[in-house]
Amino acid sequence: FPSHDNTMTLRGPRDQIKKLADAFAEGKFCNAVLPIPEDLHITAGFLGDTDKQAELESKTAENKEKHGYGNWYDFGCDRWGTKWDIGGKGEHYDVTEDGDDAVMTASFKSAWAPPCGIYAELEEQGIAVQAYYWEPGCAFAGRWEDGEEETYEVTSIKDAQRLPADIEDAFGIVRQMEEWEE
């Protein structure tokens, strides 16, 4: 699946950042911020068996009525901004304390899109978020800062050269594209 390269910096109350870091370490970051209702943990798709499919469709309809979403996939894509949770084994993060506050920095992959719904939810919870993302397969890059998202199409080296310096600096996109062209 296409994956995004992401970096994020979170600043907020030390206890809250510590809980977020622990969830990130376990690969359950998004669910810690905005949990998927338990009812939605069902198959998203076709089961093959007619009776089981009818049962799944009934449960999906009940979920849509109750939660507004039929399953985990629809919830994640819409509310989180990405279909799978982030963090876990192999993903890097660091926490530094600053008085009663803490700062968490992390780099990670996400599926299909960056978790901008999570960033919005974190900001509603009083956490400051600055994040960058780069998706070479789908040719876009961007940033989330102060509750605003900016996305840029990157289909050529010229596009990459026009990126804001902070986005380019986060991933070395021009260099990557030059290497691909060679």
CSV table of C-alpha atoms in Angstrom, one decimal:
chain,number,residue,atom,x,y,z
A,1,PHE,CA,0.0,0.0,0.0
A,2,PRO,CA,1.2,3.5,-0.6
A,3,SER,CA,2.6,4.9,2.6
A,4,HIS,CA,3.5,8.4,3.8
A,5,ASP,CA,6.6,9.6,5.4
A,6,ASN,CA,5.6,11.7,8.4
A,7,THR,CA,7.1,13.7,11.1
A,8,MET,CA,5.3,15.3,14.0
A,9,THR,CA,6.1,17.4,17.0
A,10,LEU,CA,3.6,17.6,19.8
A,11,ARG,CA,3.8,20.0,22.8
A,12,GLY,CA,1.5,19.9,25.8
A,13,PRO,CA,1.1,18.8,29.4
A,14,ARG,CA,3.7,16.3,30.4
A,15,ASP,CA,1.3,13.6,31.6
A,16,GLN,CA,-0.8,13.9,28.4
A,17,ILE,CA,2.3,13.7,26.2
A,18,LYS,CA,3.7,10.7,28.1
A,19,LYS,CA,0.4,8.8,27.5
A,20,LEU,CA,0.6,9.7,23.8
A,21,ALA,CA,4.2,8.5,23.6
A,22,ASP,CA,3.3,5.2,25.3
A,23,ALA,CA,0.4,4.7,22.8
A,24,PHE,CA,2.7,5.5,19.9
A,25,ALA,CA,5.2,2.9,21.2
A,26,GLU,CA,2.5,0.3,21.1
A,27,GLY,CA,1.2,1.3,17.6
A,28,LYS,CA,-2.1,2.6,19.1
A,29,PHE,CA,-1.6,6.3,18.8
A,30,CYS,CA,-4.7,7.3,16.8
A,31,ASN,CA,-6.9,5.0,18.9
A,32,ALA,CA,-5.6,6.7,22.1
A,33,VAL,CA,-6.5,10.1,20.7
A,34,LEU,CA,-9.8,9.2,19.1
A,35,PRO,CA,-10.9,5.6,19.9
A,36,ILE,CA,-12.8,3.5,17.4
A,37,PRO,CA,-16.0,2.4,19.0
A,38,GLU,CA,-15.9,-1.3,19.8
A,39,ASP,CA,-18.9,-2.1,17.6
A,40,LEU,CA,-17.0,-0.9,14.5
A,41,HIS,CA,-14.4,-3.6,14.8
A,42,ILE,CA,-16.0,-5.8,12.1
A,43,THR,CA,-15.0,-6.8,8.6
A,44,ALA,CA,-15.1,-4.0,6.0
A,45,GLY,CA,-15.9,-5.7,2.7
A,46,PHE,CA,-17.2,-9.0,1.2
A,47,LEU,CA,-17.2,-12.3,3.1
A,48,GLY,CA,-18.2,-14.6,0.3
A,49,ASP,CA,-20.7,-16.7,2.2
A,50,THR,CA,-24.3,-15.4,1.6
A,51,ASP,CA,-25.6,-15.8,5.1
A,52,LYS,CA,-22.5,-14.3,6.7
A,53,GLN,CA,-22.6,-11.5,4.3
A,54,ALA,CA,-26.2,-10.7,5.1
A,55,GLU,CA,-25.3,-10.7,8.8
A,56,LEU,CA,-22.3,-8.4,8.2
A,57,GLU,CA,-24.5,-6.0,6.1
A,58,SER,CA,-27.1,-5.9,9.0
A,59,LYS,CA,-24.4,-5.2,11.6
A,60,THR,CA,-22.9,-2.5,9.2
A,61,ALA,CA,-26.3,-0.8,8.9
A,62,GLU,CA,-26.7,-0.9,12.7
A,63,ASN,CA,-23.3,0.7,13.1
A,64,LYS,CA,-24.1,3.4,10.6
A,65,GLU,CA,-27.2,4.2,12.5
A,66,LYS,CA,-25.5,4.2,15.9
A,67,HIS,CA,-22.1,5.7,15.1
A,68,GLY,CA,-22.3,7.2,11.6
A,69,TYR,CA,-19.8,4.7,10.3
A,70,GLY,CA,-20.3,1.0,9.3
A,71,ASN,CA,-16.9,-0.3,10.4
A,72,TRP,CA,-13.3,0.5,11.6
A,73,TYR,CA,-12.1,1.3,8.1
A,74,ASP,CA,-14.7,4.0,7.4
A,75,PHE,CA,-14.2,5.5,10.8
A,76,GLY,CA,-10.4,5.6,10.5
A,77,CYS,CA,-10.3,7.0,7.0
A,78,ASP,CA,-12.8,9.8,7.9
A,79,ARG,CA,-12.0,10.6,11.5
A,80,TRP,CA,-8.3,9.9,11.7
A,81,GLY,CA,-7.4,10.7,8.1
A,82,THR,CA,-5.7,7.4,7.6
A,83,LYS,CA,-6.9,3.8,7.6
A,84,TRP,CA,-4.5,2.2,10.1
A,85,ASP,CA,-3.1,3.3,13.4
A,86,ILE,CA,0.4,4.8,13.6
A,87,GLY,CA,3.5,4.1,15.7
A,88,GLY,CA,4.7,0.7,17.0
A,89,LYS,CA,7.8,-1.3,16.3
A,90,GLY,CA,10.3,0.3,14.0
A,91,GLU,CA,8.9,3.8,14.3
A,92,HIS,CA,11.0,6.5,16.0
A,93,TYR,CA,9.9,8.9,18.8
A,94,ASP,CA,11.5,10.9,21.5
A,95,VAL,CA,10.1,12.9,24.5
A,96,THR,CA,11.7,15.8,26.2
A,97,GLU,CA,10.4,17.5,29.3
A,98,ASP,CA,10.1,21.3,29.6
A,99,GLY,CA,8.8,22.2,33.1
A,100,ASP,CA,5.1,21.0,33.3
A,101,ASP,CA,5.1,20.5,29.5
A,102,ALA,CA,6.7,18.0,27.3
A,103,VAL,CA,7.6,17.8,23.6
A,104,MET,CA,7.2,14.6,21.6
A,105,THR,CA,8.8,14.2,18.2
A,106,ALA,CA,8.1,11.2,16.0
A,107,SER,CA,8.7,9.9,12.5
A,108,PHE,CA,6.4,7.3,11.1
A,109,LYS,CA,4.6,5.8,8.1
A,110,SER,CA,0.9,6.1,7.6
A,111,ALA,CA,-1.4,4.4,5.1
A,112,TRP,CA,-2.8,6.4,2.1
A,113,ALA,CA,-2.8,9.7,3.9
A,114,PRO,CA,-1.4,11.6,6.9
A,115,PRO,CA,-3.4,11.5,10.2
A,116,CYS,CA,-4.7,15.1,9.9
A,117,GLY,CA,-8.0,14.2,11.7
A,118,ILE,CA,-5.8,13.1,14.7
A,119,TYR,CA,-3.9,16.4,14.5
A,120,ALA,CA,-7.2,18.4,14.6
A,121,GLU,CA,-8.4,16.3,17.6
A,122,LEU,CA,-5.1,16.8,19.5
A,123,GLU,CA,-5.4,20.6,19.0
A,124,GLU,CA,-8.9,20.5,20.4
A,125,GLN,CA,-7.4,18.7,23.4
A,126,GLY,CA,-4.9,21.5,23.9
A,127,ILE,CA,-1.9,19.9,22.3
A,128,ALA,CA,0.1,22.0,19.8
A,129,VAL,CA,0.9,20.1,16.6
A,130,GLN,CA,3.4,20.7,13.9
A,131,ALA,CA,3.6,17.9,11.3
A,132,TYR,CA,5.1,17.3,7.8
A,133,TYR,CA,4.3,14.5,5.3
A,134,TRP,CA,5.6,13.3,1.9
A,135,GLU,CA,3.9,10.7,-0.3
A,136,PRO,CA,6.1,10.0,-3.3
A,137,GLY,CA,3.8,7.4,-4.9
A,138,CYS,CA,0.8,9.7,-5.0
A,139,ALA,CA,3.0,12.8,-5.6
A,140,PHE,CA,2.1,15.2,-2.8
A,141,ALA,CA,3.7,16.7,0.3
A,142,GLY,CA,2.5,19.0,3.0
A,143,ARG,CA,2.4,20.4,6.5
A,144,TRP,CA,0.0,20.8,9.4
A,145,GLU,CA,0.6,23.7,11.7
A,146,ASP,CA,-1.6,25.8,14.0
A,147,GLY,CA,-4.7,23.9,12.8
A,148,GLU,CA,-4.1,24.5,9.2
A,149,GLU,CA,-3.1,22.0,6.5
A,150,GLU,CA,-1.2,22.9,3.3
A,151,THR,CA,-0.8,20.3,0.6
A,152,TYR,CA,1.4,20.6,-2.5
A,153,GLU,CA,1.4,18.5,-5.6
A,154,VAL,CA,4.9,17.2,-6.4
A,155,THR,CA,5.0,15.5,-9.8
A,156,SER,CA,8.4,16.9,-11.0
A,157,ILE,CA,11.7,18.3,-9.7
A,158,LYS,CA,10.4,21.8,-10.5
A,159,ASP,CA,7.4,21.2,-8.2
A,160,ALA,CA,9.8,20.0,-5.5
A,161,GLN,CA,12.0,23.0,-5.9
A,162,ARG,CA,9.0,25.3,-5.3
A,163,LEU,CA,8.1,23.6,-2.0
A,164,PRO,CA,8.4,25.7,1.1
A,165,ALA,CA,11.8,25.2,2.6
A,166,ASP,CA,10.6,23.6,5.8
A,167,ILE,CA,8.8,20.8,3.8
A,168,GLU,CA,11.7,20.3,1.5
A,169,ASP,CA,14.1,20.2,4.5
A,170,ALA,CA,12.0,17.6,6.3
A,171,PHE,CA,12.4,15.0,3.6
A,172,GLY,CA,15.0,16.0,1.0
A,173,ILE,CA,12.4,15.7,-1.7
A,174,VAL,CA,14.5,17.4,-4.4
A,175,ARG,CA,17.4,15.1,-3.8
A,176,GLN,CA,15.1,12.0,-3.8
A,177,MET,CA,13.6,13.0,-7.1
A,178,GLU,CA,17.0,13.7,-8.7
A,179,GLU,CA,18.1,10.2,-7.7
A,180,TRP,CA,15.0,8.7,-9.2
A,181,GLU,CA,15.5,10.5,-12.5
A,182,GLU,CA,19.1,9.2,-12.6
